[in-house]
Each structure stands twice: as C-alpha cells, then as structure tokens.
CSV table of C-alpha atoms in Angstrom, one decimal:
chain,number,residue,atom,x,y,z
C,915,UNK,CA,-4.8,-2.8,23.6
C,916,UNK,CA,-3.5,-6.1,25.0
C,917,UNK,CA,-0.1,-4.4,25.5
C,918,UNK,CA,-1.7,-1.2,27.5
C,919,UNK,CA,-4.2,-4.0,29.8
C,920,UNK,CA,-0.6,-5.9,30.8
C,921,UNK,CA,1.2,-2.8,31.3
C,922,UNK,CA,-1.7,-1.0,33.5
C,923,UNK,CA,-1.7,-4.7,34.9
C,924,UNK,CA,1.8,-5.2,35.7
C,925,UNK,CA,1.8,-1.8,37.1
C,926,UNK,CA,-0.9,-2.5,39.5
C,927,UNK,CA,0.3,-6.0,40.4
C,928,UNK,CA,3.5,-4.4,41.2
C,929,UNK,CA,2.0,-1.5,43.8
C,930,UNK,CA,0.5,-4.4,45.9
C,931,UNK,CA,2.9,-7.0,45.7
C,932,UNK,CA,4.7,-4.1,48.2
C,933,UNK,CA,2.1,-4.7,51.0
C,934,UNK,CA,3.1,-7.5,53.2
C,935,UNK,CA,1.4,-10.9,52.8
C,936,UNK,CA,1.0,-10.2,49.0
C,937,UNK,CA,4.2,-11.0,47.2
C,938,UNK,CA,2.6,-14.1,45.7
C,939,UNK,CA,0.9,-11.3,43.4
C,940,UNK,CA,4.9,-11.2,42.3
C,941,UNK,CA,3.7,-14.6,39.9
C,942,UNK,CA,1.5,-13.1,38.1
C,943,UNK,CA,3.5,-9.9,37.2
C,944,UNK,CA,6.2,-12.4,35.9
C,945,UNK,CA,4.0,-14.2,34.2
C,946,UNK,CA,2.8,-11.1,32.2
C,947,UNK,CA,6.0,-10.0,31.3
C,948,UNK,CA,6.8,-14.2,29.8
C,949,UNK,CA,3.7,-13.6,27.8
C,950,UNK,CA,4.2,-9.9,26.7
C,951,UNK,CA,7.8,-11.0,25.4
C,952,UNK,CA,6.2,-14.4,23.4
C,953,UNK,CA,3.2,-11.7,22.0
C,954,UNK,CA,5.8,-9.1,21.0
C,955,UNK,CA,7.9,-12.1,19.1
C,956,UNK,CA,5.0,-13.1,16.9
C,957,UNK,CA,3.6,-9.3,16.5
C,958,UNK,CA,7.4,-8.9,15.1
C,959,UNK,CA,6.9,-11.5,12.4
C,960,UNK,CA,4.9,-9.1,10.9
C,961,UNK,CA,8.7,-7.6,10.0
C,962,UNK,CA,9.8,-11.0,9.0
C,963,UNK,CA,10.1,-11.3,4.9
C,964,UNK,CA,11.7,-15.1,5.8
C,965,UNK,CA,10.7,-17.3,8.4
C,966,UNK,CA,13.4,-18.7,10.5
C,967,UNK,CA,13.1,-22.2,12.3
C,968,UNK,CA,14.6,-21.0,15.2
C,969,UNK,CA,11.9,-19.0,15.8
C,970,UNK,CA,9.3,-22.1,16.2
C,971,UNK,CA,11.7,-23.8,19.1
C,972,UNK,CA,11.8,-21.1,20.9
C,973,UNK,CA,8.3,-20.6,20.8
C,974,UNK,CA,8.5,-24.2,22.2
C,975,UNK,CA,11.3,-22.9,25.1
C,976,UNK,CA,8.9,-20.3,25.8
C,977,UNK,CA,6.2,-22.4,26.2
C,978,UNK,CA,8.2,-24.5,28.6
C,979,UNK,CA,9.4,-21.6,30.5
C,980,UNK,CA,5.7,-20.7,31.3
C,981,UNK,CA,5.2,-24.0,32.6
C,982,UNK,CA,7.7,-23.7,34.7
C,983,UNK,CA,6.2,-20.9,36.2
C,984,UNK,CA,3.7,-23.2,37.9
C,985,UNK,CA,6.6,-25.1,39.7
C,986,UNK,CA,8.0,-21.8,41.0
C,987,UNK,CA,7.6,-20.8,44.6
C,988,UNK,CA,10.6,-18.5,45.1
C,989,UNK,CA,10.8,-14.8,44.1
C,990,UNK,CA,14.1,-15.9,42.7
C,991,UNK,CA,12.9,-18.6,40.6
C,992,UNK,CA,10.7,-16.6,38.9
C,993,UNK,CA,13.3,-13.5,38.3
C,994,UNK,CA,15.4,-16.4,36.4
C,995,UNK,CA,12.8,-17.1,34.3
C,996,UNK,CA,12.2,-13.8,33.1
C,997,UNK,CA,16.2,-13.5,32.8
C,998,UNK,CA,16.4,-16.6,30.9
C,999,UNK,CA,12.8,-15.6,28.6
C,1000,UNK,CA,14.8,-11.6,27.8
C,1001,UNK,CA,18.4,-13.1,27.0
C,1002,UNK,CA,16.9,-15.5,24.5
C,1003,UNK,CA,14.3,-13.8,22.5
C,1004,UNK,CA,14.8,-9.7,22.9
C,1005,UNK,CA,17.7,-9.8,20.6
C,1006,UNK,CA,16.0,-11.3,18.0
C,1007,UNK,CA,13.1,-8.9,18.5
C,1008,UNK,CA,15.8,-6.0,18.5
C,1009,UNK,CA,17.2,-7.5,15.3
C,1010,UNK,CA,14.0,-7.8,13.8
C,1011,UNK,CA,13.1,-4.0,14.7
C,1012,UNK,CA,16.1,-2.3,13.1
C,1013,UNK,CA,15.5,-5.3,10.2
C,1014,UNK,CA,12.2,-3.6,10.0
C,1015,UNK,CA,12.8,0.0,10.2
C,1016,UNK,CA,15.5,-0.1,7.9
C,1017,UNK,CA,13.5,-1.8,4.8
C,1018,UNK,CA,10.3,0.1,5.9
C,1019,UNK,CA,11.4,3.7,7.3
C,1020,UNK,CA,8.8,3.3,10.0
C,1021,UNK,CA,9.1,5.5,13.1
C,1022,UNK,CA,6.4,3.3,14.8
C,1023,UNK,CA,9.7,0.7,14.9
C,1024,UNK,CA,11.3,3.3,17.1
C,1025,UNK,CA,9.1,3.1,19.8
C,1026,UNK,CA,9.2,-1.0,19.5
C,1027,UNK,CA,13.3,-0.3,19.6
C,1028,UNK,CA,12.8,2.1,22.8
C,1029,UNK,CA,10.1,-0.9,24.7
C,1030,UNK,CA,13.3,-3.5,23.7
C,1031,UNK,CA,15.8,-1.7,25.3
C,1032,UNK,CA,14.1,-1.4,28.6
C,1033,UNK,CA,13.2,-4.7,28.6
C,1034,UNK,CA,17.1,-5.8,28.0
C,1035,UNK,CA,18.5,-3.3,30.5
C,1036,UNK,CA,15.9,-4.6,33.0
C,1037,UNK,CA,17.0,-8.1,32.7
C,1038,UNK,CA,20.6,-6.8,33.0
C,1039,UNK,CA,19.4,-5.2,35.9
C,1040,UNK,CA,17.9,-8.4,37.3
C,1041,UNK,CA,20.6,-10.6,36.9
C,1042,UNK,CA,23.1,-8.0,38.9
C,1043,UNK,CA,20.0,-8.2,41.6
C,1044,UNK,CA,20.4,-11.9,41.6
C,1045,UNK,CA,24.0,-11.9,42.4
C,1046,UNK,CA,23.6,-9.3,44.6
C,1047,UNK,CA,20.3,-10.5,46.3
C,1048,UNK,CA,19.3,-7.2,48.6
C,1049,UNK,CA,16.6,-5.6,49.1
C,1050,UNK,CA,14.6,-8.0,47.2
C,1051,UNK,CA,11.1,-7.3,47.0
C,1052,UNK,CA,11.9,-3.6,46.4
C,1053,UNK,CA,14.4,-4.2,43.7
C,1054,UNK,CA,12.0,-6.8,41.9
C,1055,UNK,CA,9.6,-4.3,42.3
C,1056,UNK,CA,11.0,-1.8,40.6
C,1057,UNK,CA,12.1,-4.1,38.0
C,1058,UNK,CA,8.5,-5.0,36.9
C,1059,UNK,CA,7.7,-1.5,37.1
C,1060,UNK,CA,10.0,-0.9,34.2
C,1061,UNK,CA,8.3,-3.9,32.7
C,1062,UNK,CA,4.9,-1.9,32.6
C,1063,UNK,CA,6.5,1.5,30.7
C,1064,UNK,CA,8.1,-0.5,28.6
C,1065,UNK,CA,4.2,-2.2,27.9
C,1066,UNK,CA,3.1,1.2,27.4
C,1067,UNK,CA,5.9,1.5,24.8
C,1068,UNK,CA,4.9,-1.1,23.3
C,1069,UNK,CA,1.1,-0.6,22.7
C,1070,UNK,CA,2.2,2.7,21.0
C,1071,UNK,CA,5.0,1.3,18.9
C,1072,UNK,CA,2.6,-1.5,17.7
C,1073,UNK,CA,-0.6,0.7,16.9
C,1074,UNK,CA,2.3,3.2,15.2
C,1075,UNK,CA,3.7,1.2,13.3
C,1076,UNK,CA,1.0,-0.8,12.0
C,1077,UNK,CA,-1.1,2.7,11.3
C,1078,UNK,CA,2.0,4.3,9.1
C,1079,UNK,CA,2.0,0.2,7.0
C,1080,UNK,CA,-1.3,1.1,6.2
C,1081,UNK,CA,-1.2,4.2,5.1
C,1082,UNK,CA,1.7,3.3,2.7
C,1083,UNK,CA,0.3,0.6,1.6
C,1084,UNK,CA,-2.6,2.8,0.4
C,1085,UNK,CA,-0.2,5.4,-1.4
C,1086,UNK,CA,1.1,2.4,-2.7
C,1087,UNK,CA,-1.7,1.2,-4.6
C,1088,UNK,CA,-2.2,5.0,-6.1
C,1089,UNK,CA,0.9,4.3,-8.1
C,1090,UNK,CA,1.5,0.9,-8.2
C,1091,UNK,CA,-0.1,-1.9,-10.7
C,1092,UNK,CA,-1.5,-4.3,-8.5
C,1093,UNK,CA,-0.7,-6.9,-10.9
C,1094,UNK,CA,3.1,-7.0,-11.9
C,1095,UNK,CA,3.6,-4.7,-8.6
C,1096,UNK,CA,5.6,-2.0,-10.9
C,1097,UNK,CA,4.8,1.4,-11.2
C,1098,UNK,CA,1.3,2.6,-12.9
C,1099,UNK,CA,1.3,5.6,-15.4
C,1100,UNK,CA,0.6,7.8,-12.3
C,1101,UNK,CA,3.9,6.6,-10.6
C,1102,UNK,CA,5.8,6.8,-13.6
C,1103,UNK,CA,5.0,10.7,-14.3
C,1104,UNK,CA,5.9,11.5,-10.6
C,1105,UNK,CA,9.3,9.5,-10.9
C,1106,UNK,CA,10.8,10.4,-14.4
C,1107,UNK,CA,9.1,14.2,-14.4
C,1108,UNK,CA,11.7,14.5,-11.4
C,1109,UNK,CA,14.7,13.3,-13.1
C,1110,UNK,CA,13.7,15.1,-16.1
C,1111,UNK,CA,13.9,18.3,-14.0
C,1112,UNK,CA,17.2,17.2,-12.1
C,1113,UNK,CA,19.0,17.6,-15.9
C,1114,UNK,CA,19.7,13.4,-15.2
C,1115,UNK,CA,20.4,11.6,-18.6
C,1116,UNK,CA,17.0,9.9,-19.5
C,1117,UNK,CA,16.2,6.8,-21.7
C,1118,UNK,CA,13.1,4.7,-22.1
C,1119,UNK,CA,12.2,1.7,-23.8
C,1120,UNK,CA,8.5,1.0,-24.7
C,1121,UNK,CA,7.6,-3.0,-25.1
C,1122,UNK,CA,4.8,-4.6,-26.3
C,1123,UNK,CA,4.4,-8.5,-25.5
C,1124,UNK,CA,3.6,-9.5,-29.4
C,1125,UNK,CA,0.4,-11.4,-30.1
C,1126,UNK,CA,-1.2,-10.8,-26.5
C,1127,UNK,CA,-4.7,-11.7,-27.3
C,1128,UNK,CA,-3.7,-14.6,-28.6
C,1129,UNK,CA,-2.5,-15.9,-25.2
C,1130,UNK,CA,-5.8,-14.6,-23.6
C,1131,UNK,CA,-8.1,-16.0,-26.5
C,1132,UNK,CA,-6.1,-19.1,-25.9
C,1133,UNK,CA,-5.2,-20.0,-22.5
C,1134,UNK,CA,-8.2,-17.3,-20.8
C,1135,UNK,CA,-7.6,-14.0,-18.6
C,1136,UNK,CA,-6.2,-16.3,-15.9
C,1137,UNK,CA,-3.3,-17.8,-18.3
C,1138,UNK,CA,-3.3,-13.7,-19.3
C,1139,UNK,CA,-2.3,-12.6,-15.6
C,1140,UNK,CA,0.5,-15.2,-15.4
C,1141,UNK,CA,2.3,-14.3,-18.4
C,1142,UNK,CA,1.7,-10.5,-17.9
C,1143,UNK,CA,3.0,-11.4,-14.1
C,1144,UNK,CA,6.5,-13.8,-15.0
C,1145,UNK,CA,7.0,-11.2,-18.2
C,1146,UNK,CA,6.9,-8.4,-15.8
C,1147,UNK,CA,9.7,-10.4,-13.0
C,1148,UNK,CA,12.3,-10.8,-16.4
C,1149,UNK,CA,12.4,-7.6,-17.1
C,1150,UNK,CA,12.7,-6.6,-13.8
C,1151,UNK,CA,15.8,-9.0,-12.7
C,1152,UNK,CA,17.3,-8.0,-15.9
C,1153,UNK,CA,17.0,-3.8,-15.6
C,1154,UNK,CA,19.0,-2.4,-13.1
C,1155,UNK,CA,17.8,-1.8,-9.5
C,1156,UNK,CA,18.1,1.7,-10.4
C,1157,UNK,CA,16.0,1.7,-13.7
C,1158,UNK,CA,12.1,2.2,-12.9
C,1159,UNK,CA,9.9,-0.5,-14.4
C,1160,UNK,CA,5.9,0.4,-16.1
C,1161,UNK,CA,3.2,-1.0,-17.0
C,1162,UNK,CA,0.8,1.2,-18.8
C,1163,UNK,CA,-1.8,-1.2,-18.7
C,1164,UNK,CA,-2.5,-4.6,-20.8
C,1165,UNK,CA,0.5,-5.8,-22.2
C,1166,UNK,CA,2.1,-2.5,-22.5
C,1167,UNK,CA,5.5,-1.8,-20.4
C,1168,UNK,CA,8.4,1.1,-20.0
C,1169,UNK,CA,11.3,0.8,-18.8
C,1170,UNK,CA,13.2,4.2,-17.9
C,1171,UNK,CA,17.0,4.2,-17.1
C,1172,UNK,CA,18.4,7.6,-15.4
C,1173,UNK,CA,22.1,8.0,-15.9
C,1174,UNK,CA,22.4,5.4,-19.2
C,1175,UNK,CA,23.0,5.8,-22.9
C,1176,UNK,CA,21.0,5.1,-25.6
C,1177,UNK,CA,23.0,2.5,-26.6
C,1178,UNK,CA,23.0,0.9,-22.8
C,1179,UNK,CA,19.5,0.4,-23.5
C,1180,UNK,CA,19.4,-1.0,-27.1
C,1181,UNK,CA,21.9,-3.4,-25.3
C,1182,UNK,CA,19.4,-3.9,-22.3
C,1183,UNK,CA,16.6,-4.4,-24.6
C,1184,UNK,CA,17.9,-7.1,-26.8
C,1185,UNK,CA,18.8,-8.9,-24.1
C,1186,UNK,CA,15.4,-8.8,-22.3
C,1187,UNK,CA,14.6,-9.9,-26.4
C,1188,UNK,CA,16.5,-12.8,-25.9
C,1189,UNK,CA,16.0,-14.0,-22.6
C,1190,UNK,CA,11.7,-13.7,-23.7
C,1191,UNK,CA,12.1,-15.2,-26.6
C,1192,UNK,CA,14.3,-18.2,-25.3
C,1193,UNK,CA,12.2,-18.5,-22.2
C,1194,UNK,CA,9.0,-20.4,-21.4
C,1195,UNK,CA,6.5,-19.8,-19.1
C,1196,UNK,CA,4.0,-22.7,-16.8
C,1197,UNK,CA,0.6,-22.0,-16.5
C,1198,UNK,CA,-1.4,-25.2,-15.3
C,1199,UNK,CA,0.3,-28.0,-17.7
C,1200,UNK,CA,0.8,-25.1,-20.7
C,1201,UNK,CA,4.3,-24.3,-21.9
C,1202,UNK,CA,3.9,-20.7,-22.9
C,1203,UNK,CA,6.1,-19.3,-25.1
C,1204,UNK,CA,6.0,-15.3,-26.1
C,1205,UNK,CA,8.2,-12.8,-28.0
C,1206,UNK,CA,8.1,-8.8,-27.4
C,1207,UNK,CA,8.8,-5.8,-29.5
C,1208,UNK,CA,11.2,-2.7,-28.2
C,1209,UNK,CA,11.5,0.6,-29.1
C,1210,UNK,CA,14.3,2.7,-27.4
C,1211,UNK,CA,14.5,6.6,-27.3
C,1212,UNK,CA,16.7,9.1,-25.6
C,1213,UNK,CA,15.7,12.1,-24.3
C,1214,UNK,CA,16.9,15.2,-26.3
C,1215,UNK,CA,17.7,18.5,-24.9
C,1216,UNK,CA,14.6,20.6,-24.0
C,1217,UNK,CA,12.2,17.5,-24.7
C,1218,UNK,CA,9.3,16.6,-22.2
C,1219,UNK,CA,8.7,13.1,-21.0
C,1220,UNK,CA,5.5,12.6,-23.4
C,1221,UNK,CA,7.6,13.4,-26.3
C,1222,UNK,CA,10.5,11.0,-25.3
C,1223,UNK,CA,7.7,8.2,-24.5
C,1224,UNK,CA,6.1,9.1,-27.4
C,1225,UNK,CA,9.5,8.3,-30.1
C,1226,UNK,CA,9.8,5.7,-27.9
C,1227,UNK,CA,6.8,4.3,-29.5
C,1228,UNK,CA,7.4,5.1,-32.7
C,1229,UNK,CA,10.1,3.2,-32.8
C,1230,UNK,CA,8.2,0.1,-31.7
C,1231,UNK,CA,6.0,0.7,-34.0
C,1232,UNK,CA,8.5,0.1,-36.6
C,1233,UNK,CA,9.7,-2.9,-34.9
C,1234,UNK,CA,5.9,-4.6,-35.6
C,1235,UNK,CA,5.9,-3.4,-38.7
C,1236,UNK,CA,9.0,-5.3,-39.4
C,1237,UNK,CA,8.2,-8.4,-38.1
C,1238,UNK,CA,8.1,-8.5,-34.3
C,1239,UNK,CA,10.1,-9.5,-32.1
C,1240,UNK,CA,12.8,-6.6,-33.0
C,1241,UNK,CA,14.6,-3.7,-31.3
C,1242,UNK,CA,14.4,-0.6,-33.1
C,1243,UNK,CA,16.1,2.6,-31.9
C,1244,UNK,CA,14.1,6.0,-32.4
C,1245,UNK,CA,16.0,8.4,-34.7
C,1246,UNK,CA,17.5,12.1,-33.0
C,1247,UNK,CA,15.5,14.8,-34.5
C-alpha cells in the first residue's frame, strides 16, 4: 500500500507542480522518490540469504542525501539528488531481483525487475536533462511521472511476490519435515514415484540412527532434535545434490540416488558410516557421540517403490542384528 499512496502521490504532486507558483511542490515529489528507492532496498532484503555491509553505509548515504534535501532550493539540486540516490542503489536492487528470481522462480520479481528499469532509465533520462537543461519544469515533470508508474509497479511486484513466497512456503510444509528440512514420506512418494516411471536407475538406502532413545532418555527431546538436526546436515553434505534426502519420522532416514549403482551407494553409505561414527555432536556442554545402521537396495526390473524401500529395510535389519553400526546390501531376488 505504501508504494501505491507515493505513486498516486507523486502522480498528483507532479500535475500541480505544472501550475505556476507551485514548483516548490517539485520537493516533495523528489523526496518521495529518495524514500521509495531506500523502502524498496530494505523490502529487497527480504531476497537477501547474506547480508552485505555495504548495504548499511549506504543506508547511511541515503540518509544523508535526504538531509540534503532540506538545503536544496533549486530544481536542479534536487534532480542530482535523485541521480546520485538511482546510480547508487538501483543496481544493487536489480542485482538482488534477478538474485531472487533465479533461486525462487517468482514472477512477482518480474514486476520488481520492470519498476527498476524505469526507475534507471529515468535517471538516465535526468542526467541527459541536466546537461541539456531545457524545458525544465516540463522535462522534470515528466520524469517524476515515470517515477509514479513505476510506484505502481512496485506495489504489485511487492504484494506478488510476497503472495507466491507464501503460498510455497505452505506447499512446502505439505512435504517437507519441518525439523531436518528434508523431504517427508509425502514428498518422497511424489519424487521417486516419478523417477520410477521415467525408467531412471533407482537406489535407496534406509538408516536408522542406533540407540535413539537412549540419546532422548539421556540428554531429553531437546538434545533429541539436535542430533536428529546435525545427523540430518551429514548426510546431506555427503549425498549428492542430486540424491533426495528422507526422513520418515523419528530417527528413521532414506536416501534415494537416481542414476547410481548399487555399489555407489554401499560406497556412499559407509562413508556417511564413517563420518557418524567418527564425528561428535554439541548440545549445551554434551559431547554426543552416535553410530547408524544402512541397508542399501536397488530397484529391480518391474518392482514398485514400497518393495525397493521395503528390501531396503530388510537389509538394515540384518545390519542390527549383526551388531550395528554396519552396511548390509539387500540381496537380488
């Protein structure tokens, strides 16, 4: 809404600003735009998985360009200002857009990209009108008109974009753990039923985090959650970015690699093995050491994914029986 009040503003401050004896209404349409382009930077962060330190001094610059605009009586003075506020931060808010709409495939960001671009051509457009300097008030004026569309741009780019994050944040959570933030049982199906029906070359790994009630009857649901939570990062920094990562709830996992061999993921197994059993994990001033059990299976001509998963954990069932902290391979039928 603030975006659609400044444009509607900026618009209207424009249309007088043309009658004589009211270009001092100029100010305030300038002084929009300074504070549209500092909102639209800290709306952007929202895009922003690292925070950047440049970003803070210019949010001092800005801050001092404002100011300035009390100290301005000139119509020029004020179209340097807004020159000087769009070739500082509007490429970092066009960088942070295509940032954004590339990791998130939001068309929202599209509108944000279109409300940038005007804003850049129209400070192109104001510095060719300061070297030319005629027809000033006209010119200027047309130049904060293109301000206010570009507002309306805005508002819809904004509430777009931040309507379509929601609503894939909430299909999200239909097949994501909340926990680990890997797949649920739900997201699982959906992904390896459609490799399975591509004819892709499937293999799973079940694992079972050995002793798990022990760590919750011992360090409480809390201490639980944390080694459910690191357990859950090892295995994923260790599969590939390809592989699809499961938790089936408690300390039950899967791990399905498209594309592999069996024996790609008795190797990937043992070394997620290793890496457990060699690592340790902090929770408060605990040292928390755990071990896991694998059972790898391959899916066979004709099978269905609940058969595969289920071999899978056969086969890990055989590796508890045997002691824990084992890789056992399911046999081909």
């Amino acid at each position: 809404m603030l975006f659609f009040v400044m444009g509607a503003a900026g618009f209207a401050l424009t249309w007088a600003s043309l009658d004589e004896g009211r270009g001092q209404l100029l100010f305030f349409a300038v002084l929009f735009y300074c504070i549209n382009i500092a909102t639209l930077l800290v709306a952007l962060q929202h895009y922003e998985r690292k925070t950047y330190q440049h970003n803070y001094l210019l949010y001092g610059f800005m801050t001092a360009l404002l100011a300035c605009l009390t100290l301005v009586k000139s119509i020029e003075g004020l179209v340097l200002i807004e020159v000087l506020v769009g070739l500082t931060l509007l490429p970092i808010a066009l960088r942070t857009v295509i940032g954004g709409y590339a990791q998130y495939k939001n068309y929202g960001i599209a509108l944000l990209g279109i409300a940038i671009l005007l804003q850049f051509s129209n400070t192109l457009f104001q510095i060719f009108w300061l070297l030319t300097l005629d027809n000033r008030l006209i010119v200027f004026a047309s130049s904060v008109f293109t301000q206010a569309v570009s507002f309306v741009f805005l508002g819809l780019g904004l509430t777009a974009s931040l309507l379509i994050d929601e609503q894939r944040k909430l299909a999200e959570l239909t097949v994501m753990d909340p926990l680990t933030e890997l797949y649920n049982r739900r997201g699982m199906t959906q992904i390896m039923n459609a490799d399975i029906d591509a004819n892709k070359s499937v293999n799973v790994i079940a694992i079972d985090i050995d002793h798990f009630k022990k760590v919750n009857d011992t360090y409480g649901h809390e201490g639980g959650d944390v080694v459910l939570t690191e357990f859950a990062r090892l295995v994923r920094s260790l599969a590939r970015s390809t592989d699809v990562c499961c938790r089936l709830g408690g300390e039950e996992f899967l791990l399905f690699a498209s594309d592999s061999s069996v024996s790609h993921c008795e190797k990937l197994a043992e070394r997620i093995r290793s890496c457990t059993e060699q690592s340790s994990i902090q929770y408060d001033n605990y040292n928390i050491s755990i071990t896991a059990s694998f059972g790898v299976a391959g899916l066979q001509t004709g099978e269905s994914l609940e058969s595969l998963i289920k071999r899978a954990d056969e086969a890990l069932y055989i590796a508890k029986q045997q002691g824990r902290n084992k890789v056992i391979v399911a046999p081909v039928s």
